[in-house]
Amino acid sequence: MTRILSGIKPTGHLTLGNYLGALRRWADEDQHRAEALFCVVDLHALTVEHDPARVRRLSRQAATLMLAAGLDPARCTVFVQSHVDEHARLSYVLECVASDGEMRRMIQYKEKSARARTAGESVRLSLLTYPVLMAADILAYRADEVPVGDDQAQHVELTRDLAERFNQRYGRTFVVPRATHPAVAARVMDLQDPLDKMGKSHASTAGIVYLLDEPEVIARKVRRAVTDSEPEVSYDREARPGVANLLEILASCTGEEPAKLAEAYGGSGALKAAVADAVVELLRPLRARHAELSADPAYVDGVLREGAARARALARPTVDAAYAAIGLLPAT
């Protein structure tokens, strides 16, 4: 059976973009068609300045939202990255295969290191090397597919390169994975800045719909979405990114095509009202289920504990094989 692995980083509250681009697909499709592993990649949250208590809180919230979105522990493995030592073990081995130049070419490193320097912060070494840790996350489980957003595609390509290089140098050890992308809303954009994605850790939250926002907050954010001065609605991502973003969000909520939906609205006001209603109804059951799970933390803890045990059992043989292949003396 095909094996899938993907994860979410607890660097902020999860957004509508996380749901439409990842969580919903994991729950509705991926866990039913493959052997699927989904993790909260908390080690990745340590690559920038952070509040330890907030990382712990957001890690639990992310895991709870993953379950609230419909991930079923009987069908898939849900766990926290740091609970499985094999991620860190394999990361160092892969650093011995990766090159400095590869790391510095990563787009996210360039962007995040520039922001850190502008803010007067030091750039942590882990920010440079975290794509290798992401590769270890994937390769440890011999995953065939990695469902990701467009912004992570470069990292999956690096993972493929490292797997092929390791296999060529030291013998076939890893499966070479491939990235998969949803057809629509792979990258939901900020409602106030439709040229930028709807990210968890933006300083301004006015254009970000969070999964746990109250319905009236969602409606207000959508009503205030940036569009343009054109009176009619049309779907053109390049020329009209704000309107296109709203149409793509509505398409993801309804299952219809963005261009077809554009024909039904005479102006951006009517479109915004439809988007607000659709998003509120889409997230209503998720918010209700999150409230139920939050009231039962022992259940969530149990799911994560059992998920880590299953993940560890899957990853350890591959990581042990990588250690042997690269020349490390086995423990006795």
PDB file of N, CA and C in Angstrom, residues 2-6 25 30 33-34 138 142-147 175 177-180:
ATOM      1  N   THR A   2       0.426   2.269  -0.722  1.00  0.00           N
ATOM      2  CA  THR A   2       1.114   3.552  -0.733  1.00  0.00           C
ATOM      3  C   THR A   2       1.201   4.106   0.682  1.00  0.00           C
ATOM      4  N   ARG A   3       2.348   4.687   1.037  1.00  0.00           N
ATOM      5  CA  ARG A   3       2.512   5.298   2.352  1.00  0.00           C
ATOM      6  C   ARG A   3       2.655   6.809   2.178  1.00  0.00           C
ATOM      7  N   ILE A   4       1.908   7.556   2.990  1.00  0.00           N
ATOM      8  CA  ILE A   4       1.871   9.013   2.939  1.00  0.00           C
ATOM      9  C   ILE A   4       2.343   9.560   4.271  1.00  0.00           C
ATOM     10  N   LEU A   5       3.125  10.648   4.233  1.00  0.00           N
ATOM     11  CA  LEU A   5       3.468  11.374   5.455  1.00  0.00           C
ATOM     12  C   LEU A   5       3.378  12.861   5.196  1.00  0.00           C
ATOM     13  N   SER A   6       2.770  13.575   6.145  1.00  0.00           N
ATOM     14  CA  SER A   6       2.776  15.028   6.087  1.00  0.00           C
ATOM     15  C   SER A   6       2.651  15.560   7.508  1.00  0.00           C
ATOM     16  N   ARG A  25      -8.040  17.473   3.101  1.00  0.00           N
ATOM     17  CA  ARG A  25      -7.635  16.421   2.161  1.00  0.00           C
ATOM     18  C   ARG A  25      -7.120  15.200   2.904  1.00  0.00           C
ATOM     19  N   ASP A  30      -6.721  11.108   1.969  1.00  0.00           N
ATOM     20  CA  ASP A  30      -5.450  10.420   2.156  1.00  0.00           C
ATOM     21  C   ASP A  30      -5.509   9.282   3.160  1.00  0.00           C
ATOM     22  N   ARG A  33      -7.055   6.104   1.501  1.00  0.00           N
ATOM     23  CA  ARG A  33      -6.496   5.459   0.306  1.00  0.00           C
ATOM     24  C   ARG A  33      -5.086   4.934   0.498  1.00  0.00           C
ATOM     25  N   ALA A  34      -4.495   5.207   1.672  1.00  0.00           N
ATOM     26  CA  ALA A  34      -3.091   4.853   1.851  1.00  0.00           C
ATOM     27  C   ALA A  34      -2.791   4.616   3.326  1.00  0.00           C
ATOM     28  N   ILE A 138      10.478  12.538   6.370  1.00  0.00           N
ATOM     29  CA  ILE A 138       9.861  11.794   5.265  1.00  0.00           C
ATOM     30  C   ILE A 138      10.546  10.458   5.039  1.00  0.00           C
ATOM     31  N   ARG A 142       9.921   5.817   4.881  1.00  0.00           N
ATOM     32  CA  ARG A 142       9.855   5.264   3.534  1.00  0.00           C
ATOM     33  C   ARG A 142       8.548   5.688   2.852  1.00  0.00           C
ATOM     34  N   ALA A 143       8.201   6.963   3.019  1.00  0.00           N
ATOM     35  CA  ALA A 143       6.962   7.484   2.454  1.00  0.00           C
ATOM     36  C   ALA A 143       7.052   7.576   0.939  1.00  0.00           C
ATOM     37  N   ASP A 144       5.959   7.214   0.271  1.00  0.00           N
ATOM     38  CA  ASP A 144       5.876   7.321  -1.183  1.00  0.00           C
ATOM     39  C   ASP A 144       5.406   8.700  -1.617  1.00  0.00           C
ATOM     40  N   GLU A 145       4.469   9.282  -0.849  1.00  0.00           N
ATOM     41  CA  GLU A 145       3.873  10.559  -1.204  1.00  0.00           C
ATOM     42  C   GLU A 145       3.951  11.523  -0.033  1.00  0.00           C
ATOM     43  N   VAL A 146       4.096  12.809  -0.380  1.00  0.00           N
ATOM     44  CA  VAL A 146       4.131  13.867   0.634  1.00  0.00           C
ATOM     45  C   VAL A 146       3.160  14.959   0.190  1.00  0.00           C
ATOM     46  N   PRO A 147       1.957  15.008   0.755  1.00  0.00           N
ATOM     47  CA  PRO A 147       1.019  16.082   0.404  1.00  0.00           C
ATOM     48  C   PRO A 147       1.505  17.404   0.989  1.00  0.00           C
ATOM     49  N   VAL A 175      13.208   5.070   0.143  1.00  0.00           N
ATOM     50  CA  VAL A 175      12.253   5.277  -0.940  1.00  0.00           C
ATOM     51  C   VAL A 175      12.349   6.737  -1.373  1.00  0.00           C
ATOM     52  N   PRO A 177      10.545   9.812  -2.484  1.00  0.00           N
ATOM     53  CA  PRO A 177       9.133  10.218  -2.442  1.00  0.00           C
ATOM     54  C   PRO A 177       8.781  11.220  -3.532  1.00  0.00           C
ATOM     55  N   ARG A 178       7.508  11.488  -3.668  1.00  0.00           N
ATOM     56  CA  ARG A 178       7.038  12.526  -4.592  1.00  0.00           C
ATOM     57  C   ARG A 178       6.047  13.420  -3.864  1.00  0.00           C
ATOM     58  N   ALA A 179       6.032  14.693  -4.250  1.00  0.00           N
ATOM     59  CA  ALA A 179       5.084  15.640  -3.678  1.00  0.00           C
ATOM     60  C   ALA A 179       3.755  15.540  -4.400  1.00  0.00           C
ATOM     61  N   THR A 180       2.660  15.700  -3.666  1.00  0.00           N
ATOM     62  CA  THR A 180       1.332  15.757  -4.269  1.00  0.00           C
ATOM     63  C   THR A 180       0.660  17.049  -3.807  1.00  0.00           C
TER      64      THR A 180
END
